[in-house]
Coordinates of C-alpha atoms in Angstrom, one line a residue:
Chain A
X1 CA -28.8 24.1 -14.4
X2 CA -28.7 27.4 -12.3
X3 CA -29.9 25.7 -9.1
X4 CA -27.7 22.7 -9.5
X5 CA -24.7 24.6 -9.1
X6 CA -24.0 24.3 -5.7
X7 CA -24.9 20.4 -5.5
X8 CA -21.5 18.7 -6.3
X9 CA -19.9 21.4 -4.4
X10 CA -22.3 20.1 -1.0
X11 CA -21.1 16.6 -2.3
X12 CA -17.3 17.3 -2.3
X13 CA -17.5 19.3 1.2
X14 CA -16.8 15.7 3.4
X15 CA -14.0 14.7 1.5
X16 CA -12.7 18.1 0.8
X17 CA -12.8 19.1 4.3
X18 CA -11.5 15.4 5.4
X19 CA -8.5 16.4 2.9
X20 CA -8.1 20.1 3.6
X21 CA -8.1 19.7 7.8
X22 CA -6.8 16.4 7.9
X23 CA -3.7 16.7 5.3
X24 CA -2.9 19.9 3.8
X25 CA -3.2 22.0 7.2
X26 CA -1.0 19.6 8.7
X27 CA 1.5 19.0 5.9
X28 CA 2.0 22.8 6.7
X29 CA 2.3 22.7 10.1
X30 CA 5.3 20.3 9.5
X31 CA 6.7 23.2 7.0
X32 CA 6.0 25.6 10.2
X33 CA 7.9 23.8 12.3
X34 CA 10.6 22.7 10.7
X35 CA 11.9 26.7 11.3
X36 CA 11.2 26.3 14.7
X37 CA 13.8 25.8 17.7
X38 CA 14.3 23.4 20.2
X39 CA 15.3 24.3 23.8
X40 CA 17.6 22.6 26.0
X41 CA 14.6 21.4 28.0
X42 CA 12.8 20.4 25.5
X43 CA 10.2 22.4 24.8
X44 CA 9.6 23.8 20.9
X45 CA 10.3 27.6 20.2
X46 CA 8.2 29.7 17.6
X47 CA 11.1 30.7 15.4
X48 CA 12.4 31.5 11.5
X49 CA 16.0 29.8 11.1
X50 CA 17.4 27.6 9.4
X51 CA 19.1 25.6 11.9
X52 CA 17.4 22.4 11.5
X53 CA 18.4 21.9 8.0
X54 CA 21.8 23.2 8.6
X55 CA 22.2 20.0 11.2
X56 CA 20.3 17.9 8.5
X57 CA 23.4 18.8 5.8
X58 CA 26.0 19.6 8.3
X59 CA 28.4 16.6 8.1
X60 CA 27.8 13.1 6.0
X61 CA 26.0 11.6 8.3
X62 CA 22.2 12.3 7.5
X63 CA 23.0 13.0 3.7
X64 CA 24.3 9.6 3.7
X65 CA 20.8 7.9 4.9
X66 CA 18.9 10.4 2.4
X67 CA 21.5 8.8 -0.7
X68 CA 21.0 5.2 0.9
X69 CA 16.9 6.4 0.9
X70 CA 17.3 7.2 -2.8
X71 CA 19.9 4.3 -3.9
X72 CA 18.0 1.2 -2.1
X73 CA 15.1 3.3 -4.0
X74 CA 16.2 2.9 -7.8
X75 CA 17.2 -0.6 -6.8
X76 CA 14.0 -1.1 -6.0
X77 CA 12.5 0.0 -9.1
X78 CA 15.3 -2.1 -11.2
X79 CA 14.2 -5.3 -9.5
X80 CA 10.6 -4.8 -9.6
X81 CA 10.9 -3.8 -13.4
X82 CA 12.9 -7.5 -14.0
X83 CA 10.8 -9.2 -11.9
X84 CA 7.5 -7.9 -13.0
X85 CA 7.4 -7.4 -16.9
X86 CA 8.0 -11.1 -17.7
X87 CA 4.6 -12.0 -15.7
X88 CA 2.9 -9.2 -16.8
X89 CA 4.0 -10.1 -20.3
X90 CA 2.9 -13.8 -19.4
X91 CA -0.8 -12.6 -18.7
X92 CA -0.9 -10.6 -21.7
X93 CA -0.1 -13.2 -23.9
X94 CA -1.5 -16.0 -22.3
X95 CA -4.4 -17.6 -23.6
X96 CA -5.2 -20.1 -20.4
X97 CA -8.9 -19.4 -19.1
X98 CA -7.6 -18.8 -15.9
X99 CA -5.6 -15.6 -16.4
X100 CA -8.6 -14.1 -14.3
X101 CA -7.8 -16.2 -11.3
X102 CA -3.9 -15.4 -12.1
X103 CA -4.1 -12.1 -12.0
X104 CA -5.9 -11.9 -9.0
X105 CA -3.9 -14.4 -7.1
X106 CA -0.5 -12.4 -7.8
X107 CA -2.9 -9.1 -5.9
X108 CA -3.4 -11.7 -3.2
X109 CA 0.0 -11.0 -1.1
X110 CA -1.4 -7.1 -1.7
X111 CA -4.5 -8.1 0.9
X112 CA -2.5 -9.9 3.4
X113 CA -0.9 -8.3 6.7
X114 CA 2.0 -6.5 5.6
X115 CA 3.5 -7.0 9.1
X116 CA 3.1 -10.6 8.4
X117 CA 4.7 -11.0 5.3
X118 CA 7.7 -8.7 6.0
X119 CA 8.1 -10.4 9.1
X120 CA 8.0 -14.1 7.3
X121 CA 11.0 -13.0 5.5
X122 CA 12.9 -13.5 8.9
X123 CA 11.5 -17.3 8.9
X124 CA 13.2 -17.9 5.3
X125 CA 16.6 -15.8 5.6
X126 CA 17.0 -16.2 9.8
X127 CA 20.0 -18.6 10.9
X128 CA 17.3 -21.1 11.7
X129 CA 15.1 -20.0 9.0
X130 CA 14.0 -22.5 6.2
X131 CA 17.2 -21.6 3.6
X132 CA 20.0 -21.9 5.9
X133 CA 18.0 -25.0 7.7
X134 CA 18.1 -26.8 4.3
X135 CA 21.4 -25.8 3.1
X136 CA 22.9 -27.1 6.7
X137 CA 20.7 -30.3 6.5
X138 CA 22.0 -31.2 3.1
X139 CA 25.6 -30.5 4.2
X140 CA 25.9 -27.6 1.6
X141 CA 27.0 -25.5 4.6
X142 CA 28.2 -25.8 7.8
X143 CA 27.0 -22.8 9.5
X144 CA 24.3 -20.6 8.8
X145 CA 24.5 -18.1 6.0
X146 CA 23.7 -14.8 7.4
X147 CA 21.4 -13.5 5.0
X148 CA 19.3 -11.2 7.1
X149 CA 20.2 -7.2 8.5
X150 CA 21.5 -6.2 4.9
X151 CA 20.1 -4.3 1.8
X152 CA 19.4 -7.4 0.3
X153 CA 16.7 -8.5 2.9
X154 CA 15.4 -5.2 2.9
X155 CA 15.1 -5.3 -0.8
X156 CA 13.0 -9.2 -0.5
X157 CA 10.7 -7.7 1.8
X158 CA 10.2 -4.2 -0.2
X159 CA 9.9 -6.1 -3.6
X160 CA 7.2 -9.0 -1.7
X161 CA 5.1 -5.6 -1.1
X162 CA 5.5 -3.5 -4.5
X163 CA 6.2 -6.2 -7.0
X164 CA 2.0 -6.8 -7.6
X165 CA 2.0 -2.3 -8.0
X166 CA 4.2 -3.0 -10.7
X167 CA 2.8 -5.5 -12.5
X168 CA -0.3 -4.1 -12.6
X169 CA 0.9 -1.2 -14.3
X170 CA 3.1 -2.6 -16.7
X171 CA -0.3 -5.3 -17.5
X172 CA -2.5 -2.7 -17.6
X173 CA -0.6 -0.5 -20.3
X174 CA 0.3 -3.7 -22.1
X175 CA -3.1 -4.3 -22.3
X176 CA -4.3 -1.4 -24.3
X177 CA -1.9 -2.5 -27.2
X178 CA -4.2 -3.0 -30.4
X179 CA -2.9 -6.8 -30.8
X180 CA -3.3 -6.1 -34.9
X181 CA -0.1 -3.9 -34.4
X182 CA 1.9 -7.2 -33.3
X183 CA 0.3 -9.1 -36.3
X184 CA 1.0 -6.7 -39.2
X185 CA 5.1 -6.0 -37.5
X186 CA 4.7 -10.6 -37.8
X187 CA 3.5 -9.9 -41.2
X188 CA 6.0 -7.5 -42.3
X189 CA 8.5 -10.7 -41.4
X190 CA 9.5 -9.2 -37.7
X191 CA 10.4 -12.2 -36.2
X192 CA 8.7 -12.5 -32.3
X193 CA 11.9 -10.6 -30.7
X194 CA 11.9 -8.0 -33.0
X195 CA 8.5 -7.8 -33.1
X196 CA 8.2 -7.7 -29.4
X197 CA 11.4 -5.2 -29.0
X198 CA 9.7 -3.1 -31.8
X199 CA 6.5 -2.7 -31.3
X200 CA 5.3 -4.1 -27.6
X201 CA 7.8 -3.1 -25.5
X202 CA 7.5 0.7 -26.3
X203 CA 4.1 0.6 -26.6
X204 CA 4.0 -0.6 -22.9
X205 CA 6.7 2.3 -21.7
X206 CA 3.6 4.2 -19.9
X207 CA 3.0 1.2 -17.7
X208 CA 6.6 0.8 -17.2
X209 CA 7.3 4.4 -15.8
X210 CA 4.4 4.3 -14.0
X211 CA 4.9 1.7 -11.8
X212 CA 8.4 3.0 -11.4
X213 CA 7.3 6.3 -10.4
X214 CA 5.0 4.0 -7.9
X215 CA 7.6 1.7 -6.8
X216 CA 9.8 4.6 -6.3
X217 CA 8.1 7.1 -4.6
X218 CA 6.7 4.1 -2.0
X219 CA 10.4 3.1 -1.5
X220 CA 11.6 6.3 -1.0
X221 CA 8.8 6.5 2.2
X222 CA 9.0 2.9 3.4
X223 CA 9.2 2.4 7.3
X224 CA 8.6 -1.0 7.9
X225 CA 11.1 -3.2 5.8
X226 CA 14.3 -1.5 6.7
X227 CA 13.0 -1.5 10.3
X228 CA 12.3 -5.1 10.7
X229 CA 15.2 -6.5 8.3
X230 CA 17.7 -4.1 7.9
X231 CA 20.2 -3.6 10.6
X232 CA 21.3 -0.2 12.2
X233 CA 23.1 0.5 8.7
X234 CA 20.5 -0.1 6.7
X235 CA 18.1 2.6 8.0
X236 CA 16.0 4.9 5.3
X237 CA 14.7 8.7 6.0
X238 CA 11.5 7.6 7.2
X239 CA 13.2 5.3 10.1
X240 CA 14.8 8.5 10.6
X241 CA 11.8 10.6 11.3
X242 CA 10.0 8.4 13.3
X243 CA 13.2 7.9 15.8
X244 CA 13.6 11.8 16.0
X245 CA 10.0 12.6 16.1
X246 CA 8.8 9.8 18.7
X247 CA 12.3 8.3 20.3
X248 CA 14.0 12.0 21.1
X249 CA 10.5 13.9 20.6
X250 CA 12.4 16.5 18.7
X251 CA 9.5 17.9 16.5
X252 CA 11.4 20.8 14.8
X253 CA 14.2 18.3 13.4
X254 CA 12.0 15.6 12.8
X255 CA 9.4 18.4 10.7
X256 CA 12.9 19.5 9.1
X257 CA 13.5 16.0 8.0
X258 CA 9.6 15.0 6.3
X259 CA 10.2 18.5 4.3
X260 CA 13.4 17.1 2.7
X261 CA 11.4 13.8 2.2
X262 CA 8.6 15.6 0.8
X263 CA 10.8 18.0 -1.2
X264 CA 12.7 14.7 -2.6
X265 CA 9.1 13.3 -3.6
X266 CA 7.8 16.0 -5.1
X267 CA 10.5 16.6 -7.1
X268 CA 10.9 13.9 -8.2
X269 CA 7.0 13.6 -9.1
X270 CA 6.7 17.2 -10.7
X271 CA 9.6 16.1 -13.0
X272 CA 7.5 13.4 -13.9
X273 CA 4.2 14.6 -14.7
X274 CA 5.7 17.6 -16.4
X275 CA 7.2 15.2 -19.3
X276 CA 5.2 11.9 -18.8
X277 CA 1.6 13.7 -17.2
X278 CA 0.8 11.4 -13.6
X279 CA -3.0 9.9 -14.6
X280 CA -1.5 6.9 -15.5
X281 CA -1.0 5.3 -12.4
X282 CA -4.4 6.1 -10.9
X283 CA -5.7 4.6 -14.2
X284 CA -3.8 1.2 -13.4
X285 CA -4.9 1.5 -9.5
X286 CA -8.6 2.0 -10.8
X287 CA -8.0 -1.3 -12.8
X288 CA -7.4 -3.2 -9.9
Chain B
X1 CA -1.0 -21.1 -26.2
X2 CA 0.7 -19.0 -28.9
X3 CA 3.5 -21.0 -29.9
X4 CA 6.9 -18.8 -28.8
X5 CA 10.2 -19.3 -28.4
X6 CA 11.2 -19.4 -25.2
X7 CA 7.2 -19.1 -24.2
X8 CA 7.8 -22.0 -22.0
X9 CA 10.7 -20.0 -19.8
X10 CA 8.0 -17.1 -19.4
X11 CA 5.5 -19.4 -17.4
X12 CA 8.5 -20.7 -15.7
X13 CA 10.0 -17.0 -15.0
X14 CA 6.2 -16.7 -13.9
X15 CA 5.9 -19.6 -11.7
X16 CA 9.3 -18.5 -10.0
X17 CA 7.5 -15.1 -9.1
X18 CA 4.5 -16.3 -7.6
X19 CA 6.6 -18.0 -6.0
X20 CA 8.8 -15.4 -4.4
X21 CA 5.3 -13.3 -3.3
X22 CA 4.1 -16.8 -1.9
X23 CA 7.3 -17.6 0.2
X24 CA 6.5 -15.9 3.1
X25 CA 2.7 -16.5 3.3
X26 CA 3.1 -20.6 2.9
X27 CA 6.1 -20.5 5.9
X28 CA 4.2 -18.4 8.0
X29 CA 1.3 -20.9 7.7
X30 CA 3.2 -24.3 8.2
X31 CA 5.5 -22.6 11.0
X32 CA 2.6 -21.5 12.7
X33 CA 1.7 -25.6 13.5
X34 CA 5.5 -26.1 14.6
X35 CA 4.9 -27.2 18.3
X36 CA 8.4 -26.0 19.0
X37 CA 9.1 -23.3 22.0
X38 CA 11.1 -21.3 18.7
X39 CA 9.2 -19.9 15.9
X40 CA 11.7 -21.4 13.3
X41 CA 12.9 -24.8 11.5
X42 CA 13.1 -27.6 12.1
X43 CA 9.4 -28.9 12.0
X44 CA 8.7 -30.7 15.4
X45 CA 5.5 -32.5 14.6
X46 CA 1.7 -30.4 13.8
X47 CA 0.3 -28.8 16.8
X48 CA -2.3 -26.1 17.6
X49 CA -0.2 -25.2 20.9
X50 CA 0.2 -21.9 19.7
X51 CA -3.2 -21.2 18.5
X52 CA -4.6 -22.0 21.8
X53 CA -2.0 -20.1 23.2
X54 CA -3.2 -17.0 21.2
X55 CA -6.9 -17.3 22.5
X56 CA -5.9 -16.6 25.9
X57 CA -3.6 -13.8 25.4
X58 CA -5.8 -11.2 26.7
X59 CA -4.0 -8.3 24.8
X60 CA -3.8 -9.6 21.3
X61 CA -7.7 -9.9 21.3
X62 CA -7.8 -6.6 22.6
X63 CA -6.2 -5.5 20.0
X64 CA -8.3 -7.4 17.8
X65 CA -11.1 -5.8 19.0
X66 CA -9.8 -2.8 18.6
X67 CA -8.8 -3.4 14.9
X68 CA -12.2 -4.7 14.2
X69 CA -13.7 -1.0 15.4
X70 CA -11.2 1.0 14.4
X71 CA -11.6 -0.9 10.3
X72 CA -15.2 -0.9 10.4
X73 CA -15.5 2.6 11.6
X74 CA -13.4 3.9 8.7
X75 CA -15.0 1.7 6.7
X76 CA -18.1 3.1 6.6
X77 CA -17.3 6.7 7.0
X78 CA -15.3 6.5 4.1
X79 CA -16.6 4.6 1.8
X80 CA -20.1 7.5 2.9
X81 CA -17.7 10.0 1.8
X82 CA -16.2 8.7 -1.0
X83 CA -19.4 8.1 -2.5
X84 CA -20.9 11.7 -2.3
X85 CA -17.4 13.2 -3.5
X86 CA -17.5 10.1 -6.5
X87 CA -21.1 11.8 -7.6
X88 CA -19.4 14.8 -7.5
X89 CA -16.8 14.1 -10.1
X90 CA -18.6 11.8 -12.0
X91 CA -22.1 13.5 -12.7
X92 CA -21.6 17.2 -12.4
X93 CA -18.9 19.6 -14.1
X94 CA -17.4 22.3 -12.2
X95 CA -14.4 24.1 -12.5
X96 CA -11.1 22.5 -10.9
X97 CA -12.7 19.4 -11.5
X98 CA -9.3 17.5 -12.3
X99 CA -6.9 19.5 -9.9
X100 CA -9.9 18.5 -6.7
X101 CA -9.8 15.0 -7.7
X102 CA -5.7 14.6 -8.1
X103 CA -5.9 16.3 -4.3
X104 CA -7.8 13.7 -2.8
X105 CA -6.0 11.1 -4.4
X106 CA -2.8 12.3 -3.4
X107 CA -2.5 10.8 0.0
X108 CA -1.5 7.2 -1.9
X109 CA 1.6 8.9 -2.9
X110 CA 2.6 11.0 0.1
X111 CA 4.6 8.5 2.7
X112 CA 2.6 7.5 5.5
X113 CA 5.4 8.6 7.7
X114 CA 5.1 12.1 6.4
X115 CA 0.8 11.5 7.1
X116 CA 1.6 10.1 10.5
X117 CA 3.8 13.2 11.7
X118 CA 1.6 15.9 10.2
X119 CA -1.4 14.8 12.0
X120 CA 0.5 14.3 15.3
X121 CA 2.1 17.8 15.2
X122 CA -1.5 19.5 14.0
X123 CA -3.3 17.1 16.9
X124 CA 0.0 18.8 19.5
X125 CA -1.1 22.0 18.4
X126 CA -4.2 21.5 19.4
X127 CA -3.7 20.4 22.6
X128 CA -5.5 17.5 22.2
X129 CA -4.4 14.2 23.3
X130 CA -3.7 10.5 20.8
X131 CA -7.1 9.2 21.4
X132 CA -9.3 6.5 19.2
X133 CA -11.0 9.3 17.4
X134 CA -7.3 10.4 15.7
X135 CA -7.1 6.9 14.3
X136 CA -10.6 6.9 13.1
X137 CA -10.1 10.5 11.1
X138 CA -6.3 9.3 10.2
X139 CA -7.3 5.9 8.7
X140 CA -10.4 8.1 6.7
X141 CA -7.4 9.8 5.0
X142 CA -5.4 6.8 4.2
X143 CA -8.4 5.2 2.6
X144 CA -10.3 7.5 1.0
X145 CA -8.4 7.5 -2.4
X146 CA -8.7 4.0 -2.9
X147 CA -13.0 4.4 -2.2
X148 CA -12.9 7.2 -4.8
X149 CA -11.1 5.6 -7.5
X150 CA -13.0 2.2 -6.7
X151 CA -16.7 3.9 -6.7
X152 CA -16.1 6.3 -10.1
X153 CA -14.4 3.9 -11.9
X154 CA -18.3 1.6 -11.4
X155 CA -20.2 5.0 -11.2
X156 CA -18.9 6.1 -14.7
X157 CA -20.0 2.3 -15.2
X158 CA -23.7 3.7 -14.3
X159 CA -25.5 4.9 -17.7
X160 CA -26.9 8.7 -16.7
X161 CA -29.9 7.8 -18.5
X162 CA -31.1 5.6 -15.8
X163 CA -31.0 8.7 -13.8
X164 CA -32.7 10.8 -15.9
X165 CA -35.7 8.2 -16.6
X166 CA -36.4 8.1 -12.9
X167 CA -36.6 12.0 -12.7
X168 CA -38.7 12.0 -16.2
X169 CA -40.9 10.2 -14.6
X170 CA -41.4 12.3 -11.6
X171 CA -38.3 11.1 -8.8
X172 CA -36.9 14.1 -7.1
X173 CA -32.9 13.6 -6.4
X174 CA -33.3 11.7 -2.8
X175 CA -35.7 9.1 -4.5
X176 CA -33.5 8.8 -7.5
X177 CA -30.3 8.3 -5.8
X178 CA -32.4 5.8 -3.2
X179 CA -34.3 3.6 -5.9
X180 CA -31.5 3.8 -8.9
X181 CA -28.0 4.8 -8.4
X182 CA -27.5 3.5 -4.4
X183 CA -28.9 -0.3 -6.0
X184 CA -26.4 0.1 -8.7
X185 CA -23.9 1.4 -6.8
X186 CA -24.0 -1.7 -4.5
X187 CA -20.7 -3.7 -5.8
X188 CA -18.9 -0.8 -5.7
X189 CA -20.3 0.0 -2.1
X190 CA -19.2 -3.3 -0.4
X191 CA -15.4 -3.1 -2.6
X192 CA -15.2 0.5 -1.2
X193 CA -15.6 -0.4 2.4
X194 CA -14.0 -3.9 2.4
X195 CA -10.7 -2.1 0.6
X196 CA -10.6 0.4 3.5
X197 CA -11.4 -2.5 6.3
X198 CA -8.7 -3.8 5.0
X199 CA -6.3 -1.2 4.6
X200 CA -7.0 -0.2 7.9
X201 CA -7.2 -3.5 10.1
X202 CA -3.8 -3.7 7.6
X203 CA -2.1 -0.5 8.4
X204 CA 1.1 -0.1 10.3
X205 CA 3.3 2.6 9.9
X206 CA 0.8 5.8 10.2
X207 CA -0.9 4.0 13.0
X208 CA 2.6 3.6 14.9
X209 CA 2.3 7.2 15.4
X210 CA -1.2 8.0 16.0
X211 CA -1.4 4.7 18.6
X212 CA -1.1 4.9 22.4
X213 CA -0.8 1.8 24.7
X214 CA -4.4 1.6 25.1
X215 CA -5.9 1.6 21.8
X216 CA -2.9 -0.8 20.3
X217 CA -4.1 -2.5 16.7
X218 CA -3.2 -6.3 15.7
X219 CA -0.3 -4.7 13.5
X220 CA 1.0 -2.0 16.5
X221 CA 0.9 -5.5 18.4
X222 CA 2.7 -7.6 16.2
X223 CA 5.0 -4.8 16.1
X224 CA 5.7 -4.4 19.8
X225 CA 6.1 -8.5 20.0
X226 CA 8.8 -8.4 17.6
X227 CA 11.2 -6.9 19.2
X228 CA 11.8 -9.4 21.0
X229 CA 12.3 -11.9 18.7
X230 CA 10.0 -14.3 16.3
X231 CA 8.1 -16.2 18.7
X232 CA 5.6 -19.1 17.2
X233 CA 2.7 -17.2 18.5
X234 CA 3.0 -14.3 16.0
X235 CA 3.3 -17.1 13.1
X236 CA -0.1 -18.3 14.7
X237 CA -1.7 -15.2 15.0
X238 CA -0.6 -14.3 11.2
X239 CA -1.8 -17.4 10.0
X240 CA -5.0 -16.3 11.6
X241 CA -5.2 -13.2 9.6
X242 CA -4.1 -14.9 6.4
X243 CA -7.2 -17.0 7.1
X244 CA -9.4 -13.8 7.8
X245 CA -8.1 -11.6 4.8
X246 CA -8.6 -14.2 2.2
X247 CA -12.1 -15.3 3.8
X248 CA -13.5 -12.3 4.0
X249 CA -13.7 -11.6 0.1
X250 CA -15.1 -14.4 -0.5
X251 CA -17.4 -14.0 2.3
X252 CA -18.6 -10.7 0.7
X253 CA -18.4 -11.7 -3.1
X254 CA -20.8 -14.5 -1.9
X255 CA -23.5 -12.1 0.3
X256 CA -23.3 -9.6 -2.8
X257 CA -24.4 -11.8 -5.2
X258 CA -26.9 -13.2 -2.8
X259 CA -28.2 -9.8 -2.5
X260 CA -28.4 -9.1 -5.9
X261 CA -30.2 -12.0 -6.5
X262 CA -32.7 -11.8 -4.0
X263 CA -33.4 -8.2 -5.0

């Protein structure tokens, strides 16, 4: 075993470099420079102050977008959670032959352009989109309803992309339930609600937090939705950072700005593993 | 089907979700024939006006060309890594074993946004400029999790004894790994590389950042185009990729079990 010692070490280098080079050294580079100053002309300072995040927290207006961040967040997680334990329930308990071909068609959306399908939601919600067009055509309304440019749009386009992350989870843990559990509780005269509220739904907690913690933490980082069909009140930390690190090219802000993202995150992920331990989810993503 | 109350409002709650995630894919697709000048209801007829029109824009298949190079690219460099750093974890013991593997899975939970700045500021630093290369090495990171979680999850699939018969009987590790595990490890091979193809013909907001005007993917495309507003030509083109993402699967589940036939 002596000689083999090195080998899985040789094995890891790629990857571990890949990671090392490509994501830790730069992740603190942003930490770097978010203490660094920004000239009148432009340029970046080396520097150790604090300045940047005194701006960041100096009046309401960025708090407000990192509250909005975490808000449209746990709203987020509250719809995917109604949304996605019934059908997850449903493929648990269904006995059809094609629960295979279910399963996989609900991970379908997953593969298709994300673009594409946040965009589409402008086709359905739009003035002349297919709601409005219908509910004018019927002479439910007069003039369009305008549903687009608001958290809720947001929400239908976030929820269209996490919905099948949460599901999984929630199937996968639901999975691992011994059945026998659910037919000594029937036994024991549980009736199917009680049964269900007693013995299934805890049982299936790990999937549930899971794929909150999921749903949550890509929320929390989401750039595309908000951009596409939110309005200007609507935006979330990460439109944020891209407008101050590519609009105004002001690096030092914009690195101040990812660290309070980050920060956020990892909290709110250390918190997470320390009472509920974070292999769960990479277990449910293996699944897939 | 287990006879529940109320079983019959799950498959409808069910039904109601699909479809919610099948909404925007199905108007997408029938707008996309709409031979209208506005990418929007009323239907006007069926038309492929704005599929032809999408052959001869020059840029959007330059930018297909350049999502084709850029996914398969990535593809293969990192499903390559993935699979050494895969034996890694899954055949050898070494210490920090758990702690290296939750680091290379950690890019799926740290925001693109937060990927797509760090690299720009530590490319800056470097002096060097947004070139193809920094999308290549970017998209690596983005995908790489996914290979390693794909390939261990079928290499802990893999019996070691298989292994250990071909070196019994006289394989050293290069003829082992060539004429055992890389056979078996086949499936998980083609998954690996067509999940990162796809994630990275796929990806958007890290590649916003790392993009310049002349290396511009499908997505950074679509992207630029919508700012002006929806025009039937990007319901064409998505239709187009709709087509492509759900072909190529199949395309691939269908070679791989050729292959493993013929073999």
């Amino acid at each position: 075993m002596q000689s083999k010692r090195w080998k899985p070490w040789a094995l890891l280098s790629p990857a571990l470099s890949a990671v090392f080079l490509l994501l830790v050294v730069p992740v603190c580079f942003i930490v770097v420079y978010s203490f660094w100053l920004r000239s009148p002309t432009g340029a970046d300072i080396a520097a150790f102050q604090f300045g940047n995040y005194a701006k960041f927290f100096a009046d309401y207006f960025y708090p407000s977008i990192l509250l909005r961040t975490i808000r449209v967040s746990l709203e987020s997680v509250a719809l995917c959670l109604v949304l996605g334990y019934i059908p997850a329930y449903f493929f648990y308990r269904s006995e059809t032959r094609f629960k295979s071909v279910l399963i996989l068609l609900i991970m379908l959306p997953f593969w298709i352009s994300f673009i594409i399908r946040t965009m589409s939601w402008i086709n359905i919600l739009g003035d002349t989109g297919l709601i409005n067009h219908y509910l004018i055509k019927f002479g439910i309304l007069s003039e369009p309803l305008g549903m687009l440019y608001n958290e809720g749009s947001v929400l239908m386009g976030l929820i269209q992309y996490l919905l099948p992350f949460m599901i999984l989870n929630i199937y996968v843990s639901l999975e691992g339930i011994d059945k026998s559990l659910l037919e000594a509780a029937r036994s024991m005269g549980c009736t199917e609600w009680q049964a269900f509220k007693e013995v299934t739904l805890p049982l299936s907690l790990p999937g549930l937090s899971a794929g909150s913690l999921l749903v949550f933490v890509l929320t929390a980082g989401t750039y595309l939705p908000p951009m596409i069909l939110g309005g200007p009140k609507n935006e979330m930390i990460a439109n944020l950072i891209f407008k101050r690190v590519i609009g105004t090219l002001d690096w030092p802000f914009g690195s101040a700005i990812s660290v309070v993202l980050l920060g956020l995150l990892l909290i709110i992920v250390w918190t997470y593993n320390r009472y509920l331990g974070i292999n769960q989810i990479f277990k449910s993503l293996q699944g897939e | 089907m287990p006879k529940i109350s109320g079983w019959s409002l799950i498959r409808f709650y069910t039904i109601l979700v699909y479809a919610f995630m099948f909404a925007p894919i199905v108007v997408v697709v029938v707008l996309s024939f709409n031979p209208e000048q506005f990418g929007s209801f009323p239907m006007k007829g069926f038309s492929f006006r704005w599929f032809i029109k999408l052959a001869q824009n020059q840029t959007i298949l330059i930018a297909f060309k350049n999502s084709l190079i850029l996914g398969s690219l990535t593809a293969v460099v990192s499903t390559a890594v993935g699979i050494m750093a895969s034996m890694a974890f899954v055949r050898y013991n070494f210490p920090g074993k758990n702690t290296l593997n939750t680091l290379l899975l950690a890019p799926i939970m740290i925001p693109e946004v937060i990927l797509g700045v760090a690299l720009l500021l530590f490319i800056r630093w470097l002096q060097q400029p947004k070139s193809f290369a920094l999308l290549v090495i970017g998209h690596v990171v983005l995908t790489l999790p996914y290979v390693l979680l794909i390939v261990q999850a079928r290499l802990g699939g893999i019996k070691k004894e298989y292994e250990e018969a071909a070196q019994s009987l006289g394989a050293n590790g290069l003829q082992t790994f060539k004429e055992v595990t890389l056979p078996l490890l086949t499936p998980a091979i083609l998954a690996g590389m067509l999940f990162s193809f796809t994630i990275s013909f796929d990806d958007i907001t890290a590649t916003l950042f790392w993009a310049t005007a002349q290396n511009q993917t499908v997505p950074v495309k679509i992207f630029g185009m919508l700012r002006n507003s929806i025009s039937p030509e990007i319901n064409a083109l998505g239709t187009v990729m709709i087509v492509l993402t759900i072909a190529t699967p199949l395309l691939a589940g269908y070679l791989s079990r050729k292959l493993s036939r013929g073999s």
